[in-house]
mmCIF file of C-alpha atoms in Angstrom:
data_model
loop_
_atom_site.group_PDB
_atom_site.id
_atom_site.type_symbol
_atom_site.label_atom_id
_atom_site.label_comp_id
_atom_site.label_asym_id
_atom_site.label_seq_id
_atom_site.Cartn_x
_atom_site.Cartn_y
_atom_site.Cartn_z
ATOM 1 C CA MET K 1 -20.155 -15.782 -10.169
ATOM 2 C CA TYR K 2 -16.599 -15.832 -11.439
ATOM 3 C CA ASP K 3 -14.101 -14.313 -9.066
ATOM 4 C CA TYR K 4 -10.326 -14.122 -8.797
ATOM 5 C CA PRO K 5 -8.531 -17.363 -7.885
ATOM 6 C CA GLU K 6 -8.181 -17.862 -4.133
ATOM 7 C CA PRO K 7 -4.492 -16.861 -3.678
ATOM 8 C CA LEU K 8 -5.058 -13.647 -5.638
ATOM 9 C CA LYS K 9 -8.197 -12.862 -3.613
ATOM 10 C CA ASN K 10 -6.205 -13.376 -0.408
ATOM 11 C CA LEU K 11 -3.488 -11.032 -1.637
ATOM 12 C CA ILE K 12 -6.054 -8.332 -2.471
ATOM 13 C CA GLU K 13 -7.620 -8.826 0.973
ATOM 14 C CA ALA K 14 -4.192 -8.509 2.590
ATOM 15 C CA PHE K 15 -3.680 -5.113 0.936
ATOM 16 C CA ARG K 16 -7.180 -3.965 1.872
ATOM 17 C CA PHE K 17 -6.251 -4.592 5.487
ATOM 18 C CA LEU K 18 -3.817 -1.645 5.271
ATOM 19 C CA PRO K 19 -5.102 1.834 6.235
ATOM 20 C CA GLY K 20 -6.198 4.066 3.343
ATOM 21 C CA ILE K 21 -6.119 1.246 0.753
ATOM 22 C CA GLY K 22 -9.505 0.763 -0.973
ATOM 23 C CA PRO K 23 -10.610 -2.171 -3.137
ATOM 24 C CA LYS K 24 -9.373 -0.707 -6.451
ATOM 25 C CA THR K 25 -5.958 0.219 -5.050
ATOM 26 C CA ALA K 26 -5.634 -3.197 -3.374
ATOM 27 C CA GLN K 27 -6.352 -4.820 -6.728
ATOM 28 C CA ARG K 28 -3.781 -2.655 -8.517
ATOM 29 C CA LEU K 29 -1.125 -3.412 -5.901
ATOM 30 C CA ALA K 30 -1.843 -7.166 -6.096
ATOM 31 C CA PHE K 31 -1.572 -7.193 -9.901
ATOM 32 C CA PHE K 32 1.580 -5.104 -9.695
ATOM 33 C CA LEU K 33 3.208 -7.624 -7.351
ATOM 34 C CA LEU K 34 2.207 -10.574 -9.544
ATOM 35 C CA SER K 35 3.953 -8.828 -12.439
ATOM 36 C CA ARG K 36 7.233 -8.599 -10.494
ATOM 37 C CA SER K 37 9.932 -11.250 -10.147
ATOM 38 C CA ASN K 38 9.883 -13.948 -7.457
ATOM 39 C CA GLU K 39 12.930 -12.340 -5.842
ATOM 40 C CA GLU K 40 11.222 -8.964 -5.481
ATOM 41 C CA VAL K 41 8.104 -10.476 -3.904
ATOM 42 C CA GLU K 42 10.211 -12.616 -1.569
ATOM 43 C CA MET K 43 12.185 -9.520 -0.577
ATOM 44 C CA MET K 44 8.965 -7.724 0.290
ATOM 45 C CA ALA K 45 7.645 -10.671 2.350
ATOM 46 C CA LYS K 46 11.001 -10.873 4.115
ATOM 47 C CA ALA K 47 10.958 -7.130 4.879
ATOM 48 C CA LEU K 48 7.570 -7.561 6.564
ATOM 49 C CA LEU K 49 8.667 -10.478 8.741
ATOM 50 C CA GLU K 50 12.100 -9.055 9.581
ATOM 51 C CA ALA K 51 10.691 -5.708 10.637
ATOM 52 C CA LYS K 52 8.042 -7.380 12.786
ATOM 53 C CA ASN K 53 10.552 -9.805 14.366
ATOM 54 C CA ARG K 54 13.471 -7.468 14.912
ATOM 55 C CA ILE K 55 11.895 -4.114 15.767
ATOM 56 C CA ILE K 56 11.360 -3.734 19.510
ATOM 57 C CA THR K 57 10.581 -0.872 21.861
ATOM 58 C CA CYS K 58 13.496 0.818 23.661
ATOM 59 C CA SER K 59 13.157 0.016 27.379
ATOM 60 C CA GLN K 60 14.300 3.544 28.266
ATOM 61 C CA CYS K 61 12.599 5.971 25.875
ATOM 62 C CA GLY K 62 9.984 3.803 24.124
ATOM 63 C CA ASN K 63 11.388 4.512 20.642
ATOM 64 C CA LEU K 64 11.200 1.773 17.999
ATOM 65 C CA THR K 65 14.635 0.184 17.666
ATOM 66 C CA ASP K 66 16.523 -2.980 16.795
ATOM 67 C CA THR K 67 18.904 -2.600 19.776
ATOM 68 C CA ASP K 68 17.970 -1.985 23.423
ATOM 69 C CA PRO K 69 18.609 0.736 24.593
ATOM 70 C CA CYS K 70 18.185 2.539 21.275
ATOM 71 C CA CYS K 71 21.054 4.407 19.601
ATOM 72 C CA ILE K 72 19.785 7.776 20.859
ATOM 73 C CA CYS K 73 19.638 6.666 24.520
ATOM 74 C CA VAL K 74 23.218 5.305 24.420
ATOM 75 C CA ASP K 75 24.644 8.327 22.544
ATOM 76 C CA MET K 76 26.848 10.050 25.166
ATOM 77 C CA ARG K 77 27.281 13.198 23.020
ATOM 78 C CA ARG K 78 23.632 14.060 23.614
ATOM 79 C CA ASP K 79 22.439 16.429 26.327
ATOM 80 C CA ARG K 80 21.139 14.061 29.005
ATOM 81 C CA THR K 81 19.562 16.902 31.048
ATOM 82 C CA LEU K 82 16.913 17.441 28.380
ATOM 83 C CA ILE K 83 14.058 15.102 27.458
ATOM 84 C CA CYS K 84 11.601 15.808 24.674
ATOM 85 C CA VAL K 85 8.262 14.002 25.052
ATOM 86 C CA VAL K 86 6.563 12.938 21.787
ATOM 87 C CA GLN K 87 3.455 10.920 21.045
ATOM 88 C CA GLU K 88 4.905 8.531 18.461
ATOM 89 C CA SER K 89 8.263 7.106 17.423
ATOM 90 C CA ARG K 90 7.928 8.672 13.999
ATOM 91 C CA ASP K 91 7.890 12.137 15.594
ATOM 92 C CA ILE K 92 11.519 11.555 16.620
ATOM 93 C CA ILE K 93 12.534 11.375 12.948
ATOM 94 C CA THR K 94 10.806 14.723 12.322
ATOM 95 C CA PHE K 95 12.839 16.248 15.182
ATOM 96 C CA GLU K 96 16.091 14.659 14.046
ATOM 97 C CA ARG K 97 15.608 15.917 10.480
ATOM 98 C CA MET K 98 15.372 19.464 11.861
ATOM 99 C CA GLY K 99 18.810 18.938 13.458
ATOM 100 C CA ASP K 100 18.487 21.649 16.176
ATOM 101 C CA TYR K 101 17.793 19.315 19.070
ATOM 102 C CA ARG K 102 20.525 17.335 20.856
ATOM 103 C CA GLY K 103 18.690 16.069 23.957
ATOM 104 C CA LEU K 104 16.984 12.749 24.596
ATOM 105 C CA TYR K 105 13.417 11.679 23.785
ATOM 106 C CA HIS K 106 10.524 9.924 25.447
ATOM 107 C CA VAL K 107 7.750 8.301 23.405
ATOM 108 C CA LEU K 108 4.292 8.159 25.035
ATOM 109 C CA HIS K 109 2.737 5.943 22.320
ATOM 110 C CA GLY K 110 -0.354 8.116 22.125
ATOM 111 C CA ALA K 111 -2.065 10.973 23.972
ATOM 112 C CA LEU K 112 -4.693 11.171 26.707
ATOM 113 C CA SER K 113 -8.137 10.630 25.243
ATOM 114 C CA PRO K 114 -10.802 9.772 27.809
ATOM 115 C CA LEU K 115 -13.433 9.237 25.083
ATOM 116 C CA ASP K 116 -11.300 6.456 23.581
ATOM 117 C CA GLY K 117 -10.542 5.068 27.033
ATOM 118 C CA ILE K 118 -6.888 6.155 26.888
ATOM 119 C CA GLY K 119 -5.748 7.279 30.336
ATOM 120 C CA PRO K 120 -2.221 7.722 31.778
ATOM 121 C CA GLU K 121 -1.977 3.940 32.373
ATOM 122 C CA GLU K 122 -2.293 3.273 28.625
ATOM 123 C CA LEU K 123 0.610 5.643 27.887
ATOM 124 C CA ASN K 124 4.335 5.310 28.629
ATOM 125 C CA VAL K 125 4.073 7.714 31.603
ATOM 126 C CA ALA K 126 5.407 5.451 34.382
ATOM 127 C CA GLY K 127 8.609 4.989 32.365
ATOM 128 C CA LEU K 128 8.980 8.762 32.082
ATOM 129 C CA LEU K 129 8.594 9.295 35.833
ATOM 130 C CA LYS K 130 11.201 6.612 36.498
ATOM 131 C CA ARG K 131 13.685 8.389 34.211
ATOM 132 C CA LEU K 132 12.985 11.782 35.828
ATOM 133 C CA GLN K 133 13.427 10.394 39.346
ATOM 134 C CA GLU K 134 17.026 9.446 38.485
ATOM 135 C CA GLY K 135 17.679 13.187 38.908
ATOM 136 C CA GLU K 136 19.773 13.930 35.817
ATOM 137 C CA VAL K 137 17.024 15.679 33.834
ATOM 138 C CA LYS K 138 16.610 19.462 34.208
ATOM 139 C CA GLU K 139 14.025 20.229 31.543
ATOM 140 C CA LEU K 140 11.141 18.329 29.994
ATOM 141 C CA ILE K 141 10.003 19.638 26.600
ATOM 142 C CA ILE K 142 6.497 18.457 25.773
ATOM 143 C CA ALA K 143 6.047 18.075 22.024
ATOM 144 C CA THR K 144 2.723 16.267 21.888
ATOM 145 C CA ASN K 145 0.522 17.135 18.887
ATOM 146 C CA PRO K 146 -0.996 20.659 18.853
ATOM 147 C CA ASN K 147 -4.592 19.475 19.292
ATOM 148 C CA ALA K 148 -6.995 18.827 22.170
ATOM 149 C CA GLU K 149 -5.551 15.436 23.165
ATOM 150 C CA GLY K 150 -1.965 16.649 22.858
ATOM 151 C CA ASP K 151 -2.684 19.763 24.948
ATOM 152 C CA ALA K 152 -4.475 17.745 27.622
ATOM 153 C CA THR K 153 -1.545 15.369 27.788
ATOM 154 C CA ALA K 154 0.894 18.290 28.087
ATOM 155 C CA LEU K 155 -1.103 19.795 30.945
ATOM 156 C CA TYR K 156 -1.357 16.452 32.708
ATOM 157 C CA LEU K 157 2.405 15.842 32.451
ATOM 158 C CA ALA K 158 3.209 19.380 33.611
ATOM 159 C CA ARG K 159 1.150 18.928 36.786
ATOM 160 C CA LEU K 160 2.704 15.536 37.394
ATOM 161 C CA VAL K 161 6.333 16.548 36.833
ATOM 162 C CA LYS K 162 6.575 20.072 38.292
ATOM 163 C CA PRO K 163 6.554 18.847 41.940
ATOM 164 C CA LEU K 164 9.820 17.027 41.100
ATOM 165 C CA GLY K 165 11.464 20.429 40.580
ATOM 166 C CA ILE K 166 11.971 19.902 36.853
ATOM 167 C CA LYS K 167 11.311 22.713 34.385
ATOM 168 C CA VAL K 168 8.459 21.741 32.066
ATOM 169 C CA THR K 169 8.067 23.490 28.705
ATOM 170 C CA ARG K 170 5.570 23.120 25.902
ATOM 171 C CA ILE K 171 6.808 23.307 22.332
ATOM 172 C CA GLY K 172 5.947 26.759 20.848
ATOM 173 C CA PHE K 173 2.803 27.324 18.859
ATOM 174 C CA GLY K 174 4.546 28.030 15.627
ATOM 175 C CA LEU K 175 2.963 24.724 14.692
ATOM 176 C CA PRO K 176 -0.297 24.984 12.743
ATOM 177 C CA VAL K 177 -2.937 24.223 15.403
ATOM 178 C CA GLY K 178 -5.211 21.243 14.831
ATOM 179 C CA GLY K 179 -2.614 19.431 12.744
ATOM 180 C CA ASP K 180 -0.362 16.460 13.195
ATOM 181 C CA LEU K 181 3.262 16.803 14.332
ATOM 182 C CA GLU K 182 4.357 14.278 11.750
ATOM 183 C CA TYR K 183 3.625 16.710 8.898
ATOM 184 C CA ALA K 184 5.395 19.775 10.315
ATOM 185 C CA ASP K 185 8.082 21.283 8.078
ATOM 186 C CA GLU K 186 11.575 21.766 9.513
ATOM 187 C CA LEU K 187 11.301 25.575 9.736
ATOM 188 C CA THR K 188 7.992 25.600 11.608
ATOM 189 C CA LEU K 189 9.295 22.952 13.952
ATOM 190 C CA SER K 190 12.501 24.918 14.542
ATOM 191 C CA ARG K 191 10.456 28.079 15.426
ATOM 192 C CA ALA K 192 8.272 26.046 17.717
ATOM 193 C CA LEU K 193 11.315 24.697 19.522
ATOM 194 C CA GLU K 194 12.802 28.206 19.979
ATOM 195 C CA GLY K 195 9.495 29.615 21.222
ATOM 196 C CA ARG K 196 8.808 26.994 23.865
ATOM 197 C CA ARG K 197 7.311 28.396 27.088
ATOM 198 C CA GLU K 198 6.957 27.191 30.668
ATOM 199 C CA ILE K 199 3.558 25.790 31.709
ATOM 200 C CA MET D 1 22.173 11.597 11.270
ATOM 201 C CA TYR D 2 19.716 9.472 13.180
ATOM 202 C CA ASP D 3 17.480 7.344 10.986
ATOM 203 C CA TYR D 4 15.042 4.491 11.491
ATOM 204 C CA PRO D 5 16.575 1.147 12.479
ATOM 205 C CA GLU D 6 17.534 -0.981 9.466
ATOM 206 C CA PRO D 7 14.577 -3.455 9.452
ATOM 207 C CA LEU D 8 12.092 -0.592 9.660
ATOM 208 C CA LYS D 9 13.893 1.293 6.882
ATOM 209 C CA ASN D 10 13.735 -1.838 4.726
ATOM 210 C CA LEU D 11 10.011 -2.192 5.379
ATOM 211 C CA ILE D 12 9.382 1.441 4.403
ATOM 212 C CA GLU D 13 11.474 0.893 1.263
ATOM 213 C CA ALA D 14 9.447 -2.231 0.448
ATOM 214 C CA PHE D 15 6.220 -0.211 0.554
ATOM 215 C CA ARG D 16 7.727 2.613 -1.522
ATOM 216 C CA PHE D 17 8.409 0.022 -4.216
ATOM 217 C CA LEU D 18 4.634 -0.264 -4.757
ATOM 218 C CA PRO D 19 3.024 2.023 -7.376
ATOM 219 C CA GLY D 20 1.385 5.200 -6.030
ATOM 220 C CA ILE D 21 2.906 4.860 -2.549
ATOM 221 C CA GLY D 22 4.991 7.921 -1.578
ATOM 222 C CA PRO D 23 7.427 8.231 1.348
ATOM 223 C CA LYS D 24 4.834 9.452 3.893
ATOM 224 C CA THR D 25 2.325 6.723 3.009
ATOM 225 C CA ALA D 26 5.049 4.070 3.073
ATOM 226 C CA GLN D 27 6.008 5.255 6.564
ATOM 227 C CA ARG D 28 2.404 5.148 7.755
ATOM 228 C CA LEU D 29 1.884 1.635 6.368
ATOM 229 C CA ALA D 30 5.111 0.403 8.000
ATOM 230 C CA PHE D 31 4.138 1.834 11.409
ATOM 231 C CA PHE D 32 0.663 0.392 11.018
ATOM 232 C CA LEU D 33 2.062 -3.098 10.405
ATOM 233 C CA LEU D 34 4.430 -2.842 13.372
ATOM 234 C CA SER D 35 1.401 -2.058 15.537
ATOM 235 C CA ARG D 36 -0.408 -5.254 14.440
ATOM 236 C CA SER D 37 -0.004 -8.752 15.853
ATOM 237 C CA ASN D 38 2.642 -11.214 14.649
ATOM 238 C CA GLU D 39 -0.109 -13.405 13.199
ATOM 239 C CA GLU D 40 -1.502 -10.597 11.059
ATOM 240 C CA VAL D 41 1.915 -9.670 9.647
ATOM 241 C CA GLU D 42 2.717 -13.334 8.982
ATOM 242 C CA MET D 43 -0.626 -13.711 7.217
ATOM 243 C CA MET D 44 0.234 -10.768 4.982
ATOM 244 C CA ALA D 45 3.700 -12.135 4.159
ATOM 245 C CA LYS D 46 2.141 -15.536 3.428
ATOM 246 C CA ALA D 47 -0.468 -13.966 1.146
ATOM 247 C CA LEU D 48 2.328 -12.342 -0.884
ATOM 248 C CA LEU D 49 4.302 -15.558 -1.285
ATOM 249 C CA GLU D 50 1.298 -17.816 -1.894
ATOM 250 C CA ALA D 51 -0.114 -15.542 -4.570
ATOM 251 C CA LYS D 52 3.256 -15.310 -6.307
ATOM 252 C CA ASN D 53 3.871 -19.070 -6.107
ATOM 253 C CA ARG D 54 0.409 -20.358 -6.966
ATOM 254 C CA ILE D 55 -0.957 -17.870 -9.491
ATOM 255 C CA ILE D 56 -0.103 -18.891 -13.047
ATOM 256 C CA THR D 57 -1.237 -17.845 -16.523
ATOM 257 C CA CYS D 58 -3.925 -19.972 -18.190
ATOM 258 C CA SER D 59 -2.297 -21.708 -21.181
ATOM 259 C CA GLN D 60 -5.466 -21.168 -23.243
ATOM 260 C CA CYS D 61 -6.741 -17.655 -22.553
ATOM 261 C CA GLY D 62 -3.871 -16.030 -20.625
ATOM 262 C CA ASN D 63 -6.033 -15.242 -17.577
ATOM 263 C CA LEU D 64 -4.432 -15.352 -14.121
ATOM 264 C CA THR D 65 -5.471 -18.587 -12.433
ATOM 265 C CA ASP D 66 -4.471 -21.221 -9.896
ATOM 266 C CA THR D 67 -5.577 -24.097 -12.172
ATOM 267 C CA ASP D 68 -4.662 -24.650 -15.829
ATOM 268 C CA PRO D 69 -6.844 -24.260 -17.892
ATOM 269 C CA CYS D 70 -8.657 -21.612 -15.856
ATOM 270 C CA CYS D 71 -12.227 -22.112 -14.573
ATOM 271 C CA ILE D 72 -13.682 -20.007 -17.413
ATOM 272 C CA CYS D 73 -11.948 -22.014 -20.170
ATOM 273 C CA VAL D 74 -13.187 -25.341 -18.736
ATOM 274 C CA ASP D 75 -16.765 -24.090 -18.104
ATOM 275 C CA MET D 76 -18.841 -26.008 -20.656
ATOM 276 C CA ARG D 77 -21.933 -23.840 -20.057
ATOM 277 C CA ARG D 78 -20.172 -20.921 -21.719
ATOM 278 C CA ASP D 79 -20.634 -19.974 -25.384
ATOM 279 C CA ARG D 80 -17.468 -21.324 -26.982
ATOM 280 C CA THR D 81 -18.149 -19.579 -30.325
ATOM 281 C CA LEU D 82 -17.488 -16.180 -28.775
ATOM 282 C CA ILE D 83 -14.147 -14.826 -27.554
ATOM 283 C CA CYS D 84 -13.739 -11.437 -25.930
ATOM 284 C CA VAL D 85 -10.211 -10.006 -26.181
ATOM 285 C CA VAL D 86 -9.080 -7.860 -23.231
ATOM 286 C CA GLN D 87 -5.776 -6.233 -22.353
ATOM 287 C CA GLU D 88 -5.469 -7.426 -18.755
ATOM 288 C CA SER D 89 -6.727 -10.225 -16.523
ATOM 289 C CA ARG D 90 -8.451 -7.731 -14.263
ATOM 290 C CA ASP D 91 -10.670 -6.639 -17.177
ATOM 291 C CA ILE D 92 -12.289 -10.092 -17.054
ATOM 292 C CA ILE D 93 -13.592 -9.391 -13.552
ATOM 293 C CA THR D 94 -15.158 -6.146 -14.810
ATOM 294 C CA PHE D 95 -16.941 -8.119 -17.543
ATOM 295 C CA GLU D 96 -18.033 -10.875 -15.188
ATOM 296 C CA ARG D 97 -19.446 -8.361 -12.697
ATOM 297 C CA MET D 98 -21.668 -6.988 -15.474
ATOM 298 C CA GLY D 99 -23.048 -10.529 -15.945
ATOM 299 C CA ASP D 100 -24.297 -10.070 -19.566
ATOM 300 C CA TYR D 101 -21.473 -11.952 -21.243
ATOM 301 C CA ARG D 102 -21.308 -15.758 -21.384
ATOM 302 C CA GLY D 103 -18.535 -16.325 -23.947
ATOM 303 C CA LEU D 104 -14.835 -16.984 -23.419
ATOM 304 C CA TYR D 105 -11.977 -14.496 -23.004
ATOM 305 C CA HIS D 106 -8.505 -13.918 -24.296
ATOM 306 C CA VAL D 107 -5.994 -11.780 -22.397
ATOM 307 C CA LEU D 108 -3.374 -9.949 -24.485
ATOM 308 C CA HIS D 109 -1.331 -8.737 -21.468
ATOM 309 C CA GLY D 110 -1.051 -5.231 -22.887
ATOM 310 C CA ALA D 111 -1.714 -3.304 -26.083
ATOM 311 C CA LEU D 112 0.377 -2.392 -29.123
ATOM 312 C CA SER D 113 2.618 0.556 -28.314
ATOM 313 C CA PRO D 114 5.488 1.047 -30.781
ATOM 314 C CA LEU D 115 6.936 3.908 -28.698
ATOM 315 C CA ASP D 116 7.364 1.539 -25.741
ATOM 316 C CA GLY D 117 8.668 -1.216 -28.003
ATOM 317 C CA ILE D 118 5.543 -3.341 -27.585
ATOM 318 C CA GLY D 119 4.754 -5.107 -30.869
ATOM 319 C CA PRO D 120 2.522 -8.140 -31.570
ATOM 320 C CA GLU D 121 5.316 -10.489 -30.409
ATOM 321 C CA GLU D 122 5.188 -8.992 -26.908
ATOM 322 C CA LEU D 123 1.443 -9.660 -26.671
ATOM 323 C CA ASN D 124 -0.478 -12.948 -26.395
ATOM 324 C CA VAL D 125 -1.457 -12.807 -30.111
ATOM 325 C CA ALA D 126 0.005 -16.127 -31.282
ATOM 326 C CA GLY D 127 -2.077 -17.919 -28.652
ATOM 327 C CA LEU D 128 -5.199 -16.159 -29.939
ATOM 328 C CA LEU D 129 -4.536 -17.223 -33.559
ATOM 329 C CA LYS D 130 -4.026 -20.810 -32.420
ATOM 330 C CA ARG D 131 -7.399 -20.795 -30.669
ATOM 331 C CA LEU D 132 -9.142 -19.256 -33.681
ATOM 332 C CA GLN D 133 -7.621 -21.781 -36.088
ATOM 333 C CA GLU D 134 -9.330 -24.589 -34.160
ATOM 334 C CA GLY D 135 -12.460 -23.406 -36.011
ATOM 335 C CA GLU D 136 -15.007 -23.263 -33.183
ATOM 336 C CA VAL D 137 -15.031 -19.462 -32.765
ATOM 337 C CA LYS D 138 -17.522 -17.412 -34.818
ATOM 338 C CA GLU D 139 -17.070 -13.948 -33.349
ATOM 339 C CA LEU D 140 -14.185 -12.086 -31.786
ATOM 340 C CA ILE D 141 -15.190 -9.120 -29.592
ATOM 341 C CA ILE D 142 -12.290 -6.737 -29.100
ATOM 342 C CA ALA D 143 -12.537 -4.985 -25.735
ATOM 343 C CA THR D 144 -9.141 -3.333 -25.533
ATOM 344 C CA ASN D 145 -9.073 0.016 -23.747
ATOM 345 C CA PRO D 146 -10.765 2.964 -25.548
ATOM 346 C CA ASN D 147 -7.540 4.874 -26.161
ATOM 347 C CA ALA D 148 -4.911 5.127 -28.904
ATOM 348 C CA GLU D 149 -3.050 1.911 -28.016
ATOM 349 C CA GLY D 150 -6.276 -0.043 -27.527
ATOM 350 C CA ASP D 151 -7.702 1.163 -30.846
ATOM 351 C CA ALA D 152 -4.487 0.382 -32.725
ATOM 352 C CA THR D 153 -4.504 -3.112 -31.230
ATOM 353 C CA ALA D 154 -8.148 -3.593 -32.240
ATOM 354 C CA LEU D 155 -7.423 -2.548 -35.824
ATOM 355 C CA TYR D 156 -4.365 -4.789 -35.974
ATOM 356 C CA LEU D 157 -6.311 -7.813 -34.696
ATOM 357 C CA ALA D 158 -9.231 -7.126 -37.071
ATOM 358 C CA ARG D 159 -6.902 -7.170 -40.098
ATOM 359 C CA LEU D 160 -5.206 -10.300 -38.827
ATOM 360 C CA VAL D 161 -8.350 -12.275 -38.010
ATOM 361 C CA LYS D 162 -10.820 -11.312 -40.767
ATOM 362 C CA PRO D 163 -9.091 -13.468 -43.428
ATOM 363 C CA LEU D 164 -9.961 -16.486 -41.244
ATOM 364 C CA GLY D 165 -13.668 -15.772 -41.915
ATOM 365 C CA ILE D 166 -14.374 -14.836 -38.311
ATOM 366 C CA LYS D 167 -16.616 -11.882 -37.492
ATOM 367 C CA VAL D 168 -14.613 -9.229 -35.634
ATOM 368 C CA THR D 169 -16.403 -6.622 -33.526
ATOM 369 C CA ARG D 170 -15.175 -3.735 -31.423
ATOM 370 C CA ILE D 171 -16.878 -3.041 -28.112
ATOM 371 C CA GLY D 172 -19.242 -0.029 -28.486
ATOM 372 C CA PHE D 173 -18.124 3.455 -27.618
ATOM 373 C CA GLY D 174 -20.458 3.826 -24.736
ATOM 374 C CA LEU D 175 -17.211 3.773 -22.778
ATOM 375 C CA PRO D 176 -15.807 7.196 -21.877
ATOM 376 C CA VAL D 177 -12.997 7.650 -24.414
ATOM 377 C CA GLY D 178 -9.462 8.113 -23.099
ATOM 378 C CA GLY D 179 -10.192 6.131 -19.965
ATOM 379 C CA ASP D 180 -9.293 2.737 -18.614
ATOM 380 C CA LEU D 181 -11.572 -0.298 -19.004
ATOM 381 C CA GLU D 182 -10.942 -1.274 -15.424
ATOM 382 C CA TYR D 183 -12.924 1.719 -14.144
ATOM 383 C CA ALA D 184 -16.000 1.307 -16.342
ATOM 384 C CA ASP D 185 -19.291 0.994 -14.469
ATOM 385 C CA GLU D 186 -21.516 -2.000 -15.233
ATOM 386 C CA LEU D 187 -24.158 0.030 -17.131
ATOM 387 C CA THR D 188 -21.684 1.755 -19.437
ATOM 388 C CA LEU D 189 -20.000 -1.553 -20.069
ATOM 389 C CA SER D 190 -23.348 -3.230 -20.788
ATOM 390 C CA ARG D 191 -24.255 -0.499 -23.348
ATOM 391 C CA ALA D 192 -20.847 -0.819 -24.934
ATOM 392 C CA LEU D 193 -21.349 -4.562 -25.302
ATOM 393 C CA GLU D 194 -24.777 -4.117 -26.925
ATOM 394 C CA GLY D 195 -23.516 -1.414 -29.314
ATOM 395 C CA ARG D 196 -20.527 -3.359 -30.649
ATOM 396 C CA ARG D 197 -19.964 -2.914 -34.403
ATOM 397 C CA GLU D 198 -18.020 -4.742 -37.100
ATOM 398 C CA ILE D 199 -14.635 -3.281 -38.106
#
């Protein structure tokens, strides 16, 4: 049976590899790119490779960055006694857009999920303990997602960190429960930050 | 204000450039790619460049191809007295999936749309006339989309081609009117092909 020429098939396959892109969308995207100029396609290919080559993980907070430490960790105007723990790098952007928070961050790269085989060793927990043991931090705000895995992770961290004499707070439940932190609007997130409570 | 590091921002921008991809989806796709291996990202970048470099337009029918003429135009088992006119290369795949059609194709790369400044000169009409003047073709099936632009194009082509003594048919209106040929199911398309009528 007739099918698309090989390079076009490969391009469609490449798009299908992305999450949430079905066969029809992949086809549309491939045809769209073929209709663009060489320069535009080369720019896109370059953006892929550059991002993959240059983006690294901050050795202090685990944020995605192109410098190590990242620009938040080296910013001396920030409150270094406060660390906000988030699941993913993209959650930091959500916090920064709100604008109310001036402390540091720590990215876990996930949440505890025994069913998926994700325990504390799979998360960036050792790095957090190392930062806390330096003694500068007074409060740890846990802003993991408001769902079962996020709550379990919060509880686990609270038990782990409290013996160090550091105040541990959980972000307030102004957040819609069961959701994803990434989609929180600035106002809800601001309320949640105000209403944080000790655990 | 804090923002993503430059290479990541560029990658998100590159995804936003694609049709139907909003800021949140672009962000998700970028983070997804960063989480994949170097090899996978390189494969994707290569697929983009290879497709753009190697895919050309068939000099006979206007189909997208990596050989010229394309594999349909050189296939001697096909009925060379029959040409089916479609708007886009991807419409050929829809026809070929149906499996009932064994003639040749001609891709217009669009439809007449005076409001958008698309006249016959912007479409692959001259190439069609050249093929028809070679004298082998007995019937021209017009399978432009069942909407205003597609119908106008069909009427225009019928008036242009009939003086050459070639039978001109329009694909039957089994197709849901107002839609897009690309989304037709095989059965509807098969009925439409059977029910074609002279214009």
